[in-house]
CSV table of C-alpha atoms in Angstrom, one decimal:
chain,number,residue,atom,x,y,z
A,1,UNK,CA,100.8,104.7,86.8
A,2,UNK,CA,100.1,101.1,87.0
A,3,UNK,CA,96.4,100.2,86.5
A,4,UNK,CA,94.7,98.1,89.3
A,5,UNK,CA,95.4,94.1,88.9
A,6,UNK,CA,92.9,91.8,89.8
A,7,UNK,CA,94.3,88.0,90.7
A,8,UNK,CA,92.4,84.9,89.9
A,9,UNK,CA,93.2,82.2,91.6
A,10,UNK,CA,90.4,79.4,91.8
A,11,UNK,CA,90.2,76.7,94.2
A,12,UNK,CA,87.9,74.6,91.5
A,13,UNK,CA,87.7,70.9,92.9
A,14,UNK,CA,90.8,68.6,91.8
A,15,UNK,CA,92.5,71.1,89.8
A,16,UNK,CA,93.9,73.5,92.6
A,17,UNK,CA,97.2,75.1,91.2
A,18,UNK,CA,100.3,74.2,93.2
A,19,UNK,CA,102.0,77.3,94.7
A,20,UNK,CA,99.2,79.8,93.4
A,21,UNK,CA,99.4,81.5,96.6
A,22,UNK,CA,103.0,82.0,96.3
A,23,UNK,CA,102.2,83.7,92.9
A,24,UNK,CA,99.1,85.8,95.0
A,25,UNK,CA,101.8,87.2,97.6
A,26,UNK,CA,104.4,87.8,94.7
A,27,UNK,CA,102.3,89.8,92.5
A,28,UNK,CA,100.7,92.0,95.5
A,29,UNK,CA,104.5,92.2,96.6
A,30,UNK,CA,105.3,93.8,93.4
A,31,UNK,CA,102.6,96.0,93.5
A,32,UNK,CA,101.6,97.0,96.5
A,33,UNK,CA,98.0,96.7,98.2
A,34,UNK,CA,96.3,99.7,96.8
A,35,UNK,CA,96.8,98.6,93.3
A,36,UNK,CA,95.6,94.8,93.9
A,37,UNK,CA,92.8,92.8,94.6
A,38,UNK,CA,92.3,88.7,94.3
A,39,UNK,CA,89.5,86.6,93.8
A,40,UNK,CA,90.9,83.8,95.9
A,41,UNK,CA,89.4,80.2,95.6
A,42,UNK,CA,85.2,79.9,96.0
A,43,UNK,CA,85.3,83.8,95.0
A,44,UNK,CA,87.1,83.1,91.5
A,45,UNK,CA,83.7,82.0,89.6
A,46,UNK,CA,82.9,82.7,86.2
A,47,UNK,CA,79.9,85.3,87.1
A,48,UNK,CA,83.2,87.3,89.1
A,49,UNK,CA,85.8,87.2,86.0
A,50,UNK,CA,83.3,88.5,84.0
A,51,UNK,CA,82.3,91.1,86.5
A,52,UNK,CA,86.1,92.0,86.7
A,53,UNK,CA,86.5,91.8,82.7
A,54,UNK,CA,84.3,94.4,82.3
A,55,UNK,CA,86.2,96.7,84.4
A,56,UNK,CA,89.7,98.7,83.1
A,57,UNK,CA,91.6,96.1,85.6
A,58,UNK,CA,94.6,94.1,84.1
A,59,UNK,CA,93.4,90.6,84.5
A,60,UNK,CA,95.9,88.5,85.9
A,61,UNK,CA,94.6,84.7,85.9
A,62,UNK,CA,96.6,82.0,88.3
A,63,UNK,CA,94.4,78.8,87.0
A,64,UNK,CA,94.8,75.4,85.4
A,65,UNK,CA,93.9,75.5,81.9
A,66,UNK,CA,93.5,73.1,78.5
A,67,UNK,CA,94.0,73.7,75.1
A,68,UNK,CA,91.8,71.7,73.0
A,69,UNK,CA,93.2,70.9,69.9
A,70,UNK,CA,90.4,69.2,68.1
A,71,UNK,CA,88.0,71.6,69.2
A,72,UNK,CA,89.5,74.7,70.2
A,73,UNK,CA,86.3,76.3,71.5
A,74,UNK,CA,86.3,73.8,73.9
A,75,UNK,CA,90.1,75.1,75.6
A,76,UNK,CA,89.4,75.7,78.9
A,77,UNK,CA,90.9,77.7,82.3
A,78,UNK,CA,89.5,76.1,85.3
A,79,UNK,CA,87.6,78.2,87.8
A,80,UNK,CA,85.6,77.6,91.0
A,81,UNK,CA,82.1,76.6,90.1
A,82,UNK,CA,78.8,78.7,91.3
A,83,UNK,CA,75.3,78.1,90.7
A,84,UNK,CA,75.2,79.6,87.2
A,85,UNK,CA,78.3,78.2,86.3
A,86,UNK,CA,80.1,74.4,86.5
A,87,UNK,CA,83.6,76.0,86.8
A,88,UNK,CA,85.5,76.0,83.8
A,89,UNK,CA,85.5,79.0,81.3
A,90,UNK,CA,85.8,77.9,78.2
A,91,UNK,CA,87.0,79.7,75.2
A,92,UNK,CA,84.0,80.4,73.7
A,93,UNK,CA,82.1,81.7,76.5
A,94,UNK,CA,85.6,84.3,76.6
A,95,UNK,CA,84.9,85.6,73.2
A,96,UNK,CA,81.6,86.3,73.5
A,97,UNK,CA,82.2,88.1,76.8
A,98,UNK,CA,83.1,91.9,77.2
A,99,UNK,CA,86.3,92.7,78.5
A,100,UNK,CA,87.5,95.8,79.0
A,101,UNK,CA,91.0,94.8,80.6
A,102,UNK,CA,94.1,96.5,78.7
A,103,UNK,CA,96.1,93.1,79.3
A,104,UNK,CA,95.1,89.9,80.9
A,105,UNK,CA,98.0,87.8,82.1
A,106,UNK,CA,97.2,83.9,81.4
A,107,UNK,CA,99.5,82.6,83.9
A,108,UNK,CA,99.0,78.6,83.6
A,109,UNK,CA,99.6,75.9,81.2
A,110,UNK,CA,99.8,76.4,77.3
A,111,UNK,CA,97.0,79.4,76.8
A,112,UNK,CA,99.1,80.8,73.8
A,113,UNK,CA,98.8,77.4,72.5
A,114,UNK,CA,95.7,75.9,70.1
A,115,UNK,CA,95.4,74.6,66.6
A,116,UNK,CA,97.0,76.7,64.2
A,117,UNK,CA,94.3,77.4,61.3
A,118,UNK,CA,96.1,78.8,57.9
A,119,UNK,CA,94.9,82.3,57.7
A,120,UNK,CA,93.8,83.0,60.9
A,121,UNK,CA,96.6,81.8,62.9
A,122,UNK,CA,96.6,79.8,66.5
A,123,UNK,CA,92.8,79.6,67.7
A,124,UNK,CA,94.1,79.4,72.2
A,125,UNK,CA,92.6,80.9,75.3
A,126,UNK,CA,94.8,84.0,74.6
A,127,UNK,CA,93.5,84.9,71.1
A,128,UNK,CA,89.3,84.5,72.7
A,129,UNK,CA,90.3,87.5,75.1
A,130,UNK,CA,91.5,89.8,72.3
A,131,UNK,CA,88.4,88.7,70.0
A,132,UNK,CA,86.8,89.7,73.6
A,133,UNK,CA,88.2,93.1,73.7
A,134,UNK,CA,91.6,92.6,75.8
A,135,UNK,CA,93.9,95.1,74.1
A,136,UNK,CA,96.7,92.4,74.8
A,137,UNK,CA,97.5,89.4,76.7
A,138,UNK,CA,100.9,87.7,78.3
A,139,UNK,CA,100.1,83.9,77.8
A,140,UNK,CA,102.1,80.6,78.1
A,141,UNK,CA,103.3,78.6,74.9
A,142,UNK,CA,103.9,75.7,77.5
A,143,UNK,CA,103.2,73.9,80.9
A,144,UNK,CA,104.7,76.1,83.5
A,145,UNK,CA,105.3,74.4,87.0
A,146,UNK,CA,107.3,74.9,89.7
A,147,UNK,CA,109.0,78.4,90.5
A,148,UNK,CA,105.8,80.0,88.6
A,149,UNK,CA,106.1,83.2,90.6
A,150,UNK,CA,109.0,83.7,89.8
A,151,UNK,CA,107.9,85.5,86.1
A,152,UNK,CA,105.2,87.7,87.5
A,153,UNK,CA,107.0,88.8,90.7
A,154,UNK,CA,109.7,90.3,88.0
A,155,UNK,CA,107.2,91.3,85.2
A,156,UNK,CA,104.7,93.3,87.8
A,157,UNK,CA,108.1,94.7,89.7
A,158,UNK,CA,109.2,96.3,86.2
A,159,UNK,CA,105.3,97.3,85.2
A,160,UNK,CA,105.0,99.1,88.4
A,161,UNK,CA,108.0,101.2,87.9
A,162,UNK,CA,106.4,102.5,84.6
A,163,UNK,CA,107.3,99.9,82.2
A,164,UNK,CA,105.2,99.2,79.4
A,165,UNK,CA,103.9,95.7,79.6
A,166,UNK,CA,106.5,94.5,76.3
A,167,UNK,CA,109.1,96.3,78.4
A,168,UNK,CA,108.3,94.6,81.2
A,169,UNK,CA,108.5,91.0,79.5
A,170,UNK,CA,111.9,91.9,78.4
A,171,UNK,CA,113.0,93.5,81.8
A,172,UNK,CA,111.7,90.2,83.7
A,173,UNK,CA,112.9,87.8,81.3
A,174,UNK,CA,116.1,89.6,81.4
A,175,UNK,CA,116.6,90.0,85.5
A,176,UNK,CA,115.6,86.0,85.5
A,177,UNK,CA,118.0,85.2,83.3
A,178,UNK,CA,120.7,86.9,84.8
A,179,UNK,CA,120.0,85.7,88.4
A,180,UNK,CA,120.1,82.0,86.8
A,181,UNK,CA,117.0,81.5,87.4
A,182,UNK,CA,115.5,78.3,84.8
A,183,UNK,CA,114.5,79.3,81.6
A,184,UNK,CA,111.4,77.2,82.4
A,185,UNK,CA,110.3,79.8,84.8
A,186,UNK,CA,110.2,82.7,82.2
A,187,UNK,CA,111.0,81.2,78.9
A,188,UNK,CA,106.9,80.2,78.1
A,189,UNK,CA,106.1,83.6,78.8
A,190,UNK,CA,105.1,85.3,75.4
């Protein structure tokens, strides 16, 4: 059975995500009420992730977020602030969190992305929630945009009929591709 998902999807002042809710109403589509819950806009602080993370709940984030090149500590995904917390997470503060989440879906711009260190390989948003504990993560290698629900709506549809979560990226991918849908909807996906 499908774990419980929990949704993030922050309201954090000028960087509100363009059709999150569509992605909300998609993924809770695909799954079903009883295995879903969202943090939805003021309740999607940093002190709530965390609280979240620290549950066995896939972690599915619908955010703006910010590789950081130069400083890759410094990558950020946007949340709404609280009175602990400014807003952003940034990618330190991720790794020296405990997450407990089996998979944490990083559903916004470039969080598979980072500077690549020889060695070690790409230091992104995705690789400071396995250092964190995730067991895995789906991240983005670029900007997604428009039709973003698309991917999860597919992905979470295939995980809840007892897909493992790489057989779910196939499935979705797969489905997408052959309803025409534009490989920038699922392509970044990884």
């Amino acid at each position: 059975a499908t774990r419980r998902v929990v949704a993030i999807a922050p309201a954090a002042p000028g960087r509100v995500v363009p059709d999150s809710r569509a992605e909300v109403v998609a993924v809770e589509k695909a799954l079903g009420r009883a295995r879903f819950s969202v943090l939805l806009g003021a309740q999607a602080t940093a002190h709530a992730v965390l609280a979240a993370a620290e549950s066995d709940a896939i972690l599915h984030f619908i955010a703006h977020a910010k590789a950081n090149d130069a400083d890759p500590g410094s990558s950020w995904i946007a949340l709404a602030p609280d009175e602990d917390h400014a807003g952003p997470l940034e990618a330190w503060e991720i790794a020296k969190a405990r997450v407990r989440s089996p998979l944490v879906v990083l559903s916004a711009c470039e969080t598979a992305g980072g500077r690549a260190l020889y060695g070690e390989g790409v230091l992104s948003l995705s690789r400071s929630f396995l250092r964190a504990g995730a067991l895995a993560t789906l991240a983005t290698l670029w900007p997604i945009g428009p039709l973003a629900s698309e991917f999860p709506a597919a992905f979470y549809g295939a995980l809840g009929s007892g897909a493992s979560a790489p057989a779910a990226m196939r499935s979705a991918k797969r489905q997408l591709r052959a309803r025409g849908v534009p490989a920038f909807a699922w392509a970044p996906y990884q």
